[in-house]
């Protein structure tokens, strides 16, 4: 990976900016050759991650700084790897306590971490040195095989993740 980000965006923890970041991430991934499914997965993951920072880290304060870095590199096997890094100055938590909720525990909210881990190849939570948290998300360009993520094979409502198939456009928060 390069030491300088290819794209760096700074925003405040206001949900108004979620759509713009989703569109940026999806657009960059598409231009790099990621398929529609993976572009949608990337947009969904960044949206869930930013929502978690805004809700839980900043406790719905709308003035906390958030930085999103987008980097890409070609792997030894020739496939592209896209790395999204989200940093904030919000409340720190022990990364070991950030876990997916049991899907049998049906209640509103609380599925962001599960969704992120389902649609990304890697998700790493870390405390930043002075303040806040860092989440690194990695998505590798797949071979041309169809998507086998559990969100695509287990749920018929997954068309919301695949705008090209459903004709409904990008996922919304």
mmCIF file of C-alpha atoms in Angstrom, residues 1 15 26 35 40 50-51 59 69 75 85 92 103 112 123-124 130 133 144 149 152 159 161 169-170:
data_model
loop_
_atom_site.group_PDB
_atom_site.id
_atom_site.type_symbol
_atom_site.label_atom_id
_atom_site.label_comp_id
_atom_site.label_asym_id
_atom_site.label_seq_id
_atom_site.Cartn_x
_atom_site.Cartn_y
_atom_site.Cartn_z
ATOM 1 C CA UNK A 1 0.000 0.000 0.000
ATOM 2 C CA UNK A 15 -25.614 12.400 8.779
ATOM 3 C CA UNK A 26 -18.872 3.561 -4.801
ATOM 4 C CA UNK A 35 -18.309 -4.956 -10.042
ATOM 5 C CA UNK A 40 -22.687 -1.607 -3.308
ATOM 6 C CA UNK A 50 -19.809 6.229 9.654
ATOM 7 C CA UNK A 51 -23.249 5.807 11.248
ATOM 8 C CA UNK A 59 -23.191 10.180 20.720
ATOM 9 C CA UNK A 69 -8.955 7.716 3.375
ATOM 10 C CA UNK A 75 -1.959 -7.523 -5.252
ATOM 11 C CA UNK A 85 -9.597 3.920 6.624
ATOM 12 C CA UNK A 92 -12.420 5.259 22.515
ATOM 13 C CA UNK A 103 -28.835 -12.340 14.441
ATOM 14 C CA UNK A 112 -23.738 -2.455 11.563
ATOM 15 C CA UNK A 123 -12.331 -5.074 9.052
ATOM 16 C CA UNK A 124 -9.874 -4.018 11.758
ATOM 17 C CA UNK A 130 -4.139 10.206 21.281
ATOM 18 C CA UNK A 133 -10.694 5.126 16.825
ATOM 19 C CA UNK A 144 -15.462 -13.105 -12.118
ATOM 20 C CA UNK A 149 -21.515 -13.394 0.432
ATOM 21 C CA UNK A 152 -26.559 -12.436 -1.416
ATOM 22 C CA UNK A 159 -31.586 -6.599 -4.175
ATOM 23 C CA UNK A 161 -27.515 -4.094 -2.027
ATOM 24 C CA UNK A 169 -30.275 2.998 -6.988
ATOM 25 C CA UNK A 170 -27.718 3.059 -4.174
#
